[in-house]
């Protein structure tokens, strides 16, 4: 058993009937990685790990491409758009090997942990060698990511991605060859094999496998039909959806409908689907996604960095979709920045404040995000029975001083995260990973292998 004494903690109201409360002197007991008791108005006892400040549930990162971390601070010369940035991304992808990727991903996942994340959905499509041939160990890249997550202590949902075309009606380009499989049936076979390999080697509450369709650009309609019919039930399914107007136009020209409409045509809009970005939607698209109960993963810092646009998050939530947050290409890795950037985008687009309440933003960063994963579901407040994944925040920093605890989404940053607990283990303290050291040092070392 592990015990934590929280100076102040955000705990669920009794019976779950009201809003979470900030309560002082909370003792949290955990057994086998889950919270077994919460005792307010206590004093620390011998053996307790003290968590100063305001203790929240740790955040979850619902969309990540770990190797995109290479590009931070390296893509800003001159003008351009998403498509120009994509060419730079392909260069970075071409330099990955299983060994280099494990080292890089370990550092990236360590950065996530010290920033307040306890779980991540890794949207992974760099499967093979440069020419598209499988490695001698066919899951070499995937297992490298799983080992990296275990080293960093973060919970991983590895989303193995189907990527068959370079665009609608176009073959894979040479730069994309290592992303693809021979056909959709080869991918389904490889996915089954990967699930078995991961199940045999890693604890299920730490590493699980889900599925992803890269986009309707990369998966032809005939293959969408096969996925709808043959993808095993019970695993998450993600897709990049309507990130760019050009994708929508190409889909309309080829299929006579939007990307959302195409998914609906083949029964792929369900409550297990997570639609990433969903930036450029029609009103009908919003209705379809909401009525299906999908999760929509917004990545506000990336969507700003890549000039994607501002998606209709409020409209989607009102229609019935669950909003989740991710860091995507890691322009920043900071759950607090993602929370308020989501709200700031809404304010800029609407001319209104308070489009999302602080509690809704916390839900998007916790329960909304884990809803899209295969790891244990988090909540926006501490409750008995939840996984013991905690994040402590300094309420008296230069940024946060004077903030009300439940409004820290509008003032805190990852720099204010003083401790992170995952599965009842203290894994970060004041920006240092307790197993691995300073993420900056790890990243600096790993990034020397890339141009």
GROMACS .gro file of C-alpha atoms in nm:
model
  451
    1UNK     CA    1   0.000   0.000   0.000
    2UNK     CA    2   0.112   0.357  -0.064
    3UNK     CA    3  -0.016   0.670   0.112
    4UNK     CA    4  -0.012   1.034   0.009
    5UNK     CA    5  -0.093   1.340   0.216
    6UNK     CA    6  -0.222   1.622   0.000
    7UNK     CA    7  -0.206   1.978   0.129
    8UNK     CA    8  -0.521   2.039  -0.079
    9UNK     CA    9  -0.692   1.798  -0.317
   10UNK     CA   10  -0.971   1.819  -0.571
   11UNK     CA   11  -1.210   1.546  -0.460
   12UNK     CA   12  -1.552   1.437  -0.581
   13UNK     CA   13  -1.849   1.560  -0.382
   14UNK     CA   14  -2.017   1.294  -0.163
   15UNK     CA   15  -2.233   1.072  -0.379
   16UNK     CA   16  -2.107   1.247  -0.691
   17UNK     CA   17  -2.410   1.478  -0.679
   18UNK     CA   18  -2.229   1.812  -0.702
   19UNK     CA   19  -1.918   1.981  -0.834
   20UNK     CA   20  -1.575   1.868  -0.718
   21UNK     CA   21  -1.438   2.047  -0.415
   22UNK     CA   22  -1.097   2.169  -0.309
   23UNK     CA   23  -1.045   2.017   0.035
   24UNK     CA   24  -0.749   2.069   0.267
   25UNK     CA   25  -0.550   1.796   0.442
   26UNK     CA   26  -0.652   1.497   0.233
   27UNK     CA   27  -0.491   1.159   0.294
   28UNK     CA   28  -0.507   0.920  -0.003
   29UNK     CA   29  -0.445   0.548   0.037
   30UNK     CA   30  -0.373   0.328  -0.264
   31UNK     CA   31  -0.342  -0.045  -0.310
   32UNK     CA   32  -0.241  -0.217  -0.636
   33UNK     CA   33  -0.234   0.123  -0.802
   34UNK     CA   34  -0.593   0.225  -0.717
   35UNK     CA   35  -0.731   0.464  -0.458
   36UNK     CA   36  -0.882   0.270  -0.170
   37UNK     CA   37  -0.951   0.549   0.079
   38UNK     CA   38  -0.974   0.929   0.085
   39UNK     CA   39  -0.968   1.099   0.425
   40UNK     CA   40  -1.012   1.479   0.440
   41UNK     CA   41  -0.912   1.711   0.725
   42UNK     CA   42  -0.614   1.500   0.829
   43UNK     CA   43  -0.252   1.564   0.920
   44UNK     CA   44   0.040   1.381   0.755
   45UNK     CA   45   0.150   1.057   0.915
   46UNK     CA   46   0.485   0.884   0.920
   47UNK     CA   47   0.539   0.712   0.587
   48UNK     CA   48   0.308   0.941   0.389
   49UNK     CA   49   0.445   1.098   0.074
   50UNK     CA   50   0.364   1.468   0.105
   51UNK     CA   51   0.217   1.638  -0.200
   52UNK     CA   52   0.225   2.014  -0.153
   53UNK     CA   53  -0.008   2.250  -0.335
   54UNK     CA   54  -0.329   2.151  -0.514
   55UNK     CA   55  -0.359   1.784  -0.611
   56UNK     CA   56  -0.564   1.696  -0.920
   57UNK     CA   57  -0.604   1.370  -1.107
   58UNK     CA   58  -0.321   1.343  -1.359
   59UNK     CA   59  -0.401   1.439  -1.717
   60UNK     CA   60  -0.428   1.206  -2.017
   61UNK     CA   61  -0.289   1.277  -2.363
   62UNK     CA   62  -0.536   1.151  -2.622
   63UNK     CA   63  -0.325   1.213  -2.933
   64UNK     CA   64   0.053   1.191  -2.971
   65UNK     CA   65   0.309   1.135  -3.244
   66UNK     CA   66   0.623   1.099  -3.032
   67UNK     CA   67   0.871   1.149  -3.316
   68UNK     CA   68   0.718   1.487  -3.404
   69UNK     CA   69   0.897   1.619  -3.093
   70UNK     CA   70   1.202   1.640  -3.321
   71UNK     CA   71   1.040   1.933  -3.500
   72UNK     CA   72   0.981   2.164  -3.204
   73UNK     CA   73   1.152   2.495  -3.270
   74UNK     CA   74   1.286   2.380  -3.609
   75UNK     CA   75   1.006   2.453  -3.855
   76UNK     CA   76   0.949   2.827  -3.833
   77UNK     CA   77   1.161   2.982  -4.107
   78UNK     CA   78   0.956   3.161  -4.369
   79UNK     CA   79   0.590   3.108  -4.448
   80UNK     CA   80   0.397   2.797  -4.545
   81UNK     CA   81   0.113   2.576  -4.433
   82UNK     CA   82   0.039   2.228  -4.304
   83UNK     CA   83   0.155   2.069  -4.630
   84UNK     CA   84   0.496   2.240  -4.616
   85UNK     CA   85   0.536   2.132  -4.254
   86UNK     CA   86   0.445   1.775  -4.355
   87UNK     CA   87   0.750   1.751  -4.582
   88UNK     CA   88   0.972   1.841  -4.288
   89UNK     CA   89   0.796   1.576  -4.082
   90UNK     CA   90   0.866   1.312  -4.347
   91UNK     CA   91   1.237   1.391  -4.322
   92UNK     CA   92   1.231   1.322  -3.950
   93UNK     CA   93   1.035   0.999  -4.001
   94UNK     CA   94   1.296   0.878  -4.248
   95UNK     CA   95   1.567   0.895  -3.980
   96UNK     CA   96   1.394   0.671  -3.727
   97UNK     CA   97   1.523   0.327  -3.634
   98UNK     CA   98   1.385   0.113  -3.353
   99UNK     CA   99   1.686   0.195  -3.135
  100UNK     CA  100   1.672   0.570  -3.200
  101UNK     CA  101   1.296   0.575  -3.158
  102UNK     CA  102   1.304   0.397  -2.823
  103UNK     CA  103   1.554   0.649  -2.691
  104UNK     CA  104   1.361   0.946  -2.827
  105UNK     CA  105   1.021   0.819  -2.713
  106UNK     CA  106   1.154   0.748  -2.364
  107UNK     CA  107   1.259   1.112  -2.340
  108UNK     CA  108   0.930   1.239  -2.484
  109UNK     CA  109   0.725   1.023  -2.250
  110UNK     CA  110   0.938   1.142  -1.958
  111UNK     CA  111   0.859   1.501  -2.060
  112UNK     CA  112   0.489   1.411  -2.058
  113UNK     CA  113   0.513   1.259  -1.709
  114UNK     CA  114   0.685   1.558  -1.547
  115UNK     CA  115   0.430   1.786  -1.721
  116UNK     CA  116   0.138   1.608  -1.555
  117UNK     CA  117   0.033   1.331  -1.795
  118UNK     CA  118  -0.013   0.975  -1.672
  119UNK     CA  119  -0.134   0.816  -1.998
  120UNK     CA  120  -0.096   0.867  -2.371
  121UNK     CA  121  -0.256   0.743  -2.692
  122UNK     CA  122   0.028   0.711  -2.942
  123UNK     CA  123  -0.098   0.734  -3.302
  124UNK     CA  124   0.175   0.522  -3.460
  125UNK     CA  125   0.235   0.465  -3.830
  126UNK     CA  126   0.614   0.430  -3.874
  127UNK     CA  127   0.599   0.051  -3.896
  128UNK     CA  128   0.867  -0.072  -4.134
  129UNK     CA  129   1.207  -0.007  -4.287
  130UNK     CA  130   1.256   0.283  -4.527
  131UNK     CA  131   1.169   0.078  -4.834
  132UNK     CA  132   0.856  -0.061  -4.671
  133UNK     CA  133   1.004  -0.404  -4.595
  134UNK     CA  134   0.926  -0.540  -4.246
  135UNK     CA  135   1.201  -0.555  -3.987
  136UNK     CA  136   1.328  -0.902  -3.899
  137UNK     CA  137   1.125  -0.853  -3.580
  138UNK     CA  138   0.803  -0.735  -3.750
  139UNK     CA  139   0.694  -0.532  -3.448
  140UNK     CA  140   1.033  -0.376  -3.379
  141UNK     CA  141   0.909  -0.017  -3.389
  142UNK     CA  142   0.597  -0.089  -3.188
  143UNK     CA  143   0.779  -0.281  -2.915
  144UNK     CA  144   1.036   0.000  -2.894
  145UNK     CA  145   0.753   0.241  -2.809
  146UNK     CA  146   0.610  -0.001  -2.553
  147UNK     CA  147   0.948  -0.034  -2.383
  148UNK     CA  148   0.986   0.345  -2.383
  149UNK     CA  149   0.651   0.384  -2.209
  150UNK     CA  150   0.744   0.125  -1.948
  151UNK     CA  151   1.074   0.303  -1.881
  152UNK     CA  152   0.898   0.635  -1.833
  153UNK     CA  153   0.614   0.479  -1.633
  154UNK     CA  154   0.340   0.628  -1.849
  155UNK     CA  155   0.032   0.427  -1.947
  156UNK     CA  156   0.032   0.367  -2.323
  157UNK     CA  157  -0.243   0.294  -2.572
  158UNK     CA  158  -0.050   0.209  -2.887
  159UNK     CA  159  -0.271   0.291  -3.184
  160UNK     CA  160  -0.146   0.080  -3.472
  161UNK     CA  161  -0.234   0.275  -3.785
  162UNK     CA  162  -0.364   0.168  -4.125
  163UNK     CA  163  -0.197   0.378  -4.397
  164UNK     CA  164  -0.240   0.250  -4.752
  165UNK     CA  165  -0.253   0.551  -4.986
  166UNK     CA  166  -0.068   0.877  -5.035
  167UNK     CA  167  -0.396   1.053  -5.107
  168UNK     CA  168  -0.734   0.964  -5.251
  169UNK     CA  169  -0.658   0.771  -5.566
  170UNK     CA  170  -0.279   0.801  -5.518
  171UNK     CA  171  -0.025   0.535  -5.416
  172UNK     CA  172   0.209   0.581  -5.124
  173UNK     CA  173   0.501   0.810  -5.205
  174UNK     CA  174   0.858   0.689  -5.138
  175UNK     CA  175   0.855   0.897  -4.816
  176UNK     CA  176   0.545   0.709  -4.701
  177UNK     CA  177   0.654   0.358  -4.794
  178UNK     CA  178   0.746   0.260  -4.439
  179UNK     CA  179   0.401   0.359  -4.313
  180UNK     CA  180   0.209   0.110  -4.527
  181UNK     CA  181   0.114  -0.256  -4.537
  182UNK     CA  182   0.050  -0.473  -4.841
  183UNK     CA  183  -0.326  -0.430  -4.800
  184UNK     CA  184  -0.593  -0.397  -4.534
  185UNK     CA  185  -0.590  -0.773  -4.464
  186UNK     CA  186  -0.214  -0.767  -4.404
  187UNK     CA  187  -0.268  -0.482  -4.159
  188UNK     CA  188  -0.542  -0.670  -3.974
  189UNK     CA  189  -0.315  -0.973  -3.948
  190UNK     CA  190  -0.027  -0.760  -3.822
  191UNK     CA  191  -0.256  -0.586  -3.573
  192UNK     CA  192  -0.366  -0.921  -3.431
  193UNK     CA  193  -0.007  -1.036  -3.405
  194UNK     CA  194   0.095  -0.712  -3.233
  195UNK     CA  195  -0.187  -0.739  -2.981
  196UNK     CA  196  -0.073  -1.091  -2.892
  197UNK     CA  197   0.290  -0.982  -2.861
  198UNK     CA  198   0.205  -0.689  -2.634
  199UNK     CA  199  -0.032  -0.895  -2.420
  200UNK     CA  200   0.243  -1.151  -2.369
  201UNK     CA  201   0.510  -0.900  -2.268
  202UNK     CA  202   0.352  -0.604  -2.088
  203UNK     CA  203   0.096  -0.549  -1.811
  204UNK     CA  204  -0.247  -0.471  -1.957
  205UNK     CA  205  -0.303  -0.165  -1.739
  206UNK     CA  206   0.022  -0.014  -1.866
  207UNK     CA  207   0.046  -0.103  -2.237
  208UNK     CA  208  -0.249  -0.184  -2.461
  209UNK     CA  209  -0.304  -0.185  -2.837
  210UNK     CA  210  -0.575   0.004  -3.022
  211UNK     CA  211  -0.630   0.076  -3.389
  212UNK     CA  212  -0.623   0.385  -3.608
  213UNK     CA  213  -0.707   0.480  -3.963
  214UNK     CA  214  -0.468   0.752  -4.064
  215UNK     CA  215  -0.734   0.948  -4.256
  216UNK     CA  216  -0.980   0.906  -4.540
  217UNK     CA  217  -0.693   1.028  -4.760
  218UNK     CA  218  -0.483   0.729  -4.660
  219UNK     CA  219  -0.751   0.456  -4.644
  220UNK     CA  220  -0.958   0.395  -4.960
  221UNK     CA  221  -1.332   0.346  -4.928
  222UNK     CA  222  -1.318  -0.026  -5.012
  223UNK     CA  223  -1.078  -0.074  -4.722
  224UNK     CA  224  -1.299   0.122  -4.484
  225UNK     CA  225  -1.566  -0.139  -4.555
  226UNK     CA  226  -1.328  -0.418  -4.456
  227UNK     CA  227  -1.228  -0.242  -4.135
  228UNK     CA  228  -1.592  -0.187  -4.043
  229UNK     CA  229  -1.663  -0.557  -4.094
  230UNK     CA  230  -1.351  -0.717  -3.951
  231UNK     CA  231  -1.189  -0.494  -3.688
  232UNK     CA  232  -1.223  -0.672  -3.353
  233UNK     CA  233  -1.468  -0.519  -3.111
  234UNK     CA  234  -1.365  -0.374  -2.780
  235UNK     CA  235  -1.056  -0.184  -2.893
  236UNK     CA  236  -1.036   0.191  -2.953
  237UNK     CA  237  -1.041   0.323  -3.310
  238UNK     CA  238  -0.898   0.666  -3.396
  239UNK     CA  239  -0.877   0.870  -3.718
  240UNK     CA  240  -0.749   1.211  -3.828
  241UNK     CA  241  -1.066   1.379  -3.951
  242UNK     CA  242  -1.116   1.697  -4.155
  243UNK     CA  243  -0.793   1.859  -4.036
  244UNK     CA  244  -0.756   2.049  -4.364
  245UNK     CA  245  -1.006   2.192  -4.616
  246UNK     CA  246  -0.813   2.016  -4.896
  247UNK     CA  247  -0.899   1.679  -4.740
  248UNK     CA  248  -1.267   1.766  -4.737
  249UNK     CA  249  -1.263   1.882  -5.098
  250UNK     CA  250  -1.084   1.570  -5.221
  251UNK     CA  251  -1.331   1.349  -5.034
  252UNK     CA  252  -1.631   1.534  -5.176
  253UNK     CA  253  -1.494   1.501  -5.528
  254UNK     CA  254  -1.412   1.130  -5.493
  255UNK     CA  255  -1.701   1.004  -5.281
  256UNK     CA  256  -1.968   1.272  -5.295
  257UNK     CA  257  -1.964   1.327  -4.919
  258UNK     CA  258  -1.751   1.468  -4.640
  259UNK     CA  259  -1.501   1.253  -4.448
  260UNK     CA  260  -1.752   1.231  -4.162
  261UNK     CA  261  -2.025   1.130  -4.406
  262UNK     CA  262  -1.798   0.863  -4.552
  263UNK     CA  263  -1.738   0.710  -4.208
  264UNK     CA  264  -2.111   0.720  -4.138
  265UNK     CA  265  -2.179   0.549  -4.472
  266UNK     CA  266  -1.983   0.245  -4.353
  267UNK     CA  267  -2.095   0.231  -3.992
  268UNK     CA  268  -1.768   0.360  -3.847
  269UNK     CA  269  -1.923   0.644  -3.647
  270UNK     CA  270  -1.972   0.481  -3.306
  271UNK     CA  271  -1.894   0.560  -2.945
  272UNK     CA  272  -1.561   0.376  -2.973
  273UNK     CA  273  -1.439   0.614  -3.245
  274UNK     CA  274  -1.212   0.907  -3.165
  275UNK     CA  275  -1.204   1.172  -3.438
  276UNK     CA  276  -0.885   1.376  -3.410
  277UNK     CA  277  -0.889   1.749  -3.495
  278UNK     CA  278  -1.232   1.768  -3.663
  279UNK     CA  279  -1.144   2.126  -3.747
  280UNK     CA  280  -1.337   2.183  -4.070
  281UNK     CA  281  -1.682   2.031  -4.023
  282UNK     CA  282  -2.022   2.105  -4.172
  283UNK     CA  283  -2.324   2.139  -3.943
  284UNK     CA  284  -2.435   1.794  -4.062
  285UNK     CA  285  -2.093   1.653  -3.967
  286UNK     CA  286  -2.129   1.797  -3.617
  287UNK     CA  287  -2.470   1.636  -3.580
  288UNK     CA  288  -2.346   1.298  -3.702
  289UNK     CA  289  -2.047   1.295  -3.467
  290UNK     CA  290  -2.258   1.408  -3.171
  291UNK     CA  291  -2.543   1.164  -3.226
  292UNK     CA  292  -2.295   0.876  -3.256
  293UNK     CA  293  -2.140   0.963  -2.919
  294UNK     CA  294  -1.792   0.986  -3.063
  295UNK     CA  295  -1.494   1.132  -2.883
  296UNK     CA  296  -1.346   1.434  -3.060
  297UNK     CA  297  -0.980   1.488  -2.977
  298UNK     CA  298  -0.880   1.851  -3.004
  299UNK     CA  299  -0.510   1.941  -3.010
  300UNK     CA  300  -0.528   2.320  -2.969
  301UNK     CA  301  -0.156   2.402  -2.951
  302UNK     CA  302  -0.083   2.195  -3.262
  303UNK     CA  303  -0.384   2.328  -3.452
  304UNK     CA  304  -0.255   2.678  -3.379
  305UNK     CA  305   0.107   2.593  -3.463
  306UNK     CA  306   0.013   2.436  -3.798
  307UNK     CA  307  -0.244   2.706  -3.883
  308UNK     CA  308  -0.511   2.437  -3.908
  309UNK     CA  309  -0.792   2.656  -3.778
  310UNK     CA  310  -1.031   2.655  -3.483
  311UNK     CA  311  -1.264   2.357  -3.464
  312UNK     CA  312  -1.627   2.370  -3.343
  313UNK     CA  313  -1.562   2.223  -2.999
  314UNK     CA  314  -1.858   2.381  -2.822
  315UNK     CA  315  -2.099   2.279  -3.098
  316UNK     CA  316  -1.965   1.923  -3.092
  317UNK     CA  317  -2.001   1.898  -2.716
  318UNK     CA  318  -2.354   2.036  -2.729
  319UNK     CA  319  -2.440   1.782  -3.001
  320UNK     CA  320  -2.334   1.491  -2.777
  321UNK     CA  321  -1.966   1.433  -2.856
  322UNK     CA  322  -1.710   1.392  -2.578
  323UNK     CA  323  -1.425   1.644  -2.601
  324UNK     CA  324  -1.073   1.518  -2.530
  325UNK     CA  325  -0.733   1.686  -2.550
  326UNK     CA  326  -0.402   1.579  -2.703
  327UNK     CA  327  -0.062   1.730  -2.778
  328UNK     CA  328  -0.021   1.580  -3.129
  329UNK     CA  329   0.307   1.716  -3.270
  330UNK     CA  330   0.425   1.850  -2.932
  331UNK     CA  331   0.466   2.219  -3.010
  332UNK     CA  332   0.426   2.215  -2.633
  333UNK     CA  333   0.366   1.930  -2.391
  334UNK     CA  334   0.148   2.089  -2.128
  335UNK     CA  335  -0.205   1.983  -2.027
  336UNK     CA  336  -0.282   2.324  -1.875
  337UNK     CA  337  -0.189   2.507  -2.194
  338UNK     CA  338  -0.407   2.272  -2.399
  339UNK     CA  339  -0.701   2.331  -2.165
  340UNK     CA  340  -0.701   2.705  -2.188
  341UNK     CA  341  -0.602   2.717  -2.555
  342UNK     CA  342  -0.920   2.520  -2.627
  343UNK     CA  343  -1.123   2.785  -2.445
  344UNK     CA  344  -0.926   3.074  -2.594
  345UNK     CA  345  -0.992   2.946  -2.945
  346UNK     CA  346  -1.361   2.931  -2.864
  347UNK     CA  347  -1.353   3.287  -2.734
  348UNK     CA  348  -1.169   3.417  -3.040
  349UNK     CA  349  -1.412   3.244  -3.272
  350UNK     CA  350  -1.731   3.341  -3.091
  351UNK     CA  351  -1.662   3.669  -2.919
  352UNK     CA  352  -1.789   3.517  -2.594
  353UNK     CA  353  -1.615   3.413  -2.271
  354UNK     CA  354  -1.688   3.104  -2.071
  355UNK     CA  355  -1.757   2.872  -2.362
  356UNK     CA  356  -1.618   2.586  -2.151
  357UNK     CA  357  -1.621   2.596  -1.773
  358UNK     CA  358  -1.299   2.516  -1.586
  359UNK     CA  359  -1.457   2.185  -1.484
  360UNK     CA  360  -1.536   2.098  -1.846
  361UNK     CA  361  -1.175   2.172  -1.939
  362UNK     CA  362  -1.052   1.942  -1.662
  363UNK     CA  363  -1.287   1.672  -1.786
  364UNK     CA  364  -1.149   1.707  -2.141
  365UNK     CA  365  -0.797   1.660  -2.004
  366UNK     CA  366  -0.887   1.360  -1.786
  367UNK     CA  367  -1.204   1.153  -1.832
  368UNK     CA  368  -1.262   1.276  -2.188
  369UNK     CA  369  -0.913   1.177  -2.294
  370UNK     CA  370  -0.903   0.838  -2.122
  371UNK     CA  371  -1.241   0.751  -2.272
  372UNK     CA  372  -1.056   0.722  -2.603
  373UNK     CA  373  -0.791   0.485  -2.466
  374UNK     CA  374  -0.756   0.124  -2.360
  375UNK     CA  375  -0.598   0.218  -2.028
  376UNK     CA  376  -0.799   0.278  -1.707
  377UNK     CA  377  -1.044   0.566  -1.722
  378UNK     CA  378  -0.954   0.874  -1.521
  379UNK     CA  379  -1.194   1.121  -1.361
  380UNK     CA  380  -1.175   1.497  -1.311
  381UNK     CA  381  -1.160   1.457  -0.931
  382UNK     CA  382  -1.012   1.210  -0.683
  383UNK     CA  383  -1.248   0.923  -0.603
  384UNK     CA  384  -1.218   0.586  -0.432
  385UNK     CA  385  -1.178   0.316  -0.696
  386UNK     CA  386  -0.997   0.535  -0.947
  387UNK     CA  387  -0.640   0.469  -1.048
  388UNK     CA  388  -0.400   0.654  -0.823
  389UNK     CA  389  -0.270   0.891  -1.092
  390UNK     CA  390  -0.215   1.233  -0.936
  391UNK     CA  391  -0.072   1.571  -1.031
  392UNK     CA  392   0.024   1.836  -0.773
  393UNK     CA  393   0.030   2.201  -0.879
  394UNK     CA  394   0.194   2.496  -0.703
  395UNK     CA  395  -0.079   2.754  -0.630
  396UNK     CA  396   0.169   3.024  -0.530
  397UNK     CA  397   0.397   3.051  -0.832
  398UNK     CA  398   0.440   3.372  -1.028
  399UNK     CA  399   0.171   3.245  -1.266
  400UNK     CA  400  -0.076   3.089  -1.024
  401UNK     CA  401  -0.064   3.313  -0.716
  402UNK     CA  402  -0.415   3.422  -0.626
  403UNK     CA  403  -0.592   3.171  -0.851
  404UNK     CA  404  -0.885   2.979  -0.712
  405UNK     CA  405  -0.800   2.607  -0.709
  406UNK     CA  406  -1.074   2.507  -0.952
  407UNK     CA  407  -0.973   2.783  -1.195
  408UNK     CA  408  -0.607   2.688  -1.229
  409UNK     CA  409  -0.676   2.585  -1.589
  410UNK     CA  410  -0.655   2.956  -1.667
  411UNK     CA  411  -0.323   3.027  -1.497
  412UNK     CA  412  -0.112   2.714  -1.443
  413UNK     CA  413   0.145   2.564  -1.678
  414UNK     CA  414   0.348   2.244  -1.670
  415UNK     CA  415   0.621   2.445  -1.494
  416UNK     CA  416   0.389   2.463  -1.193
  417UNK     CA  417   0.352   2.084  -1.168
  418UNK     CA  418   0.549   1.984  -0.860
  419UNK     CA  419   0.473   1.611  -0.842
  420UNK     CA  420   0.320   1.335  -1.052
  421UNK     CA  421   0.207   0.996  -0.921
  422UNK     CA  422   0.117   0.708  -1.156
  423UNK     CA  423  -0.027   0.387  -1.021
  424UNK     CA  424   0.063   0.488  -0.668
  425UNK     CA  425   0.429   0.556  -0.752
  426UNK     CA  426   0.586   0.902  -0.733
  427UNK     CA  427   0.740   0.945  -1.080
  428UNK     CA  428   0.807   1.318  -1.101
  429UNK     CA  429   0.918   1.579  -0.852
  430UNK     CA  430   0.974   1.944  -0.946
  431UNK     CA  431   1.038   1.872  -1.312
  432UNK     CA  432   1.269   1.574  -1.257
  433UNK     CA  433   1.168   1.219  -1.344
  434UNK     CA  434   1.239   1.001  -1.042
  435UNK     CA  435   1.367   0.711  -1.255
  436UNK     CA  436   1.523   0.889  -1.551
  437UNK     CA  437   1.636   1.232  -1.436
  438UNK     CA  438   1.583   1.559  -1.620
  439UNK     CA  439   1.381   1.522  -1.942
  440UNK     CA  440   1.570   1.812  -2.097
  441UNK     CA  441   1.893   1.616  -2.067
  442UNK     CA  442   1.731   1.304  -2.209
  443UNK     CA  443   1.581   1.499  -2.500
  444UNK     CA  444   1.903   1.683  -2.579
  445UNK     CA  445   2.088   1.352  -2.594
  446UNK     CA  446   1.821   1.176  -2.803
  447UNK     CA  447   1.782   1.462  -3.050
  448UNK     CA  448   2.151   1.460  -3.144
  449UNK     CA  449   2.072   1.155  -3.361
  450UNK     CA  450   1.843   1.360  -3.589
  451UNK     CA  451   1.916   1.629  -3.844
   0.00000   0.00000   0.00000
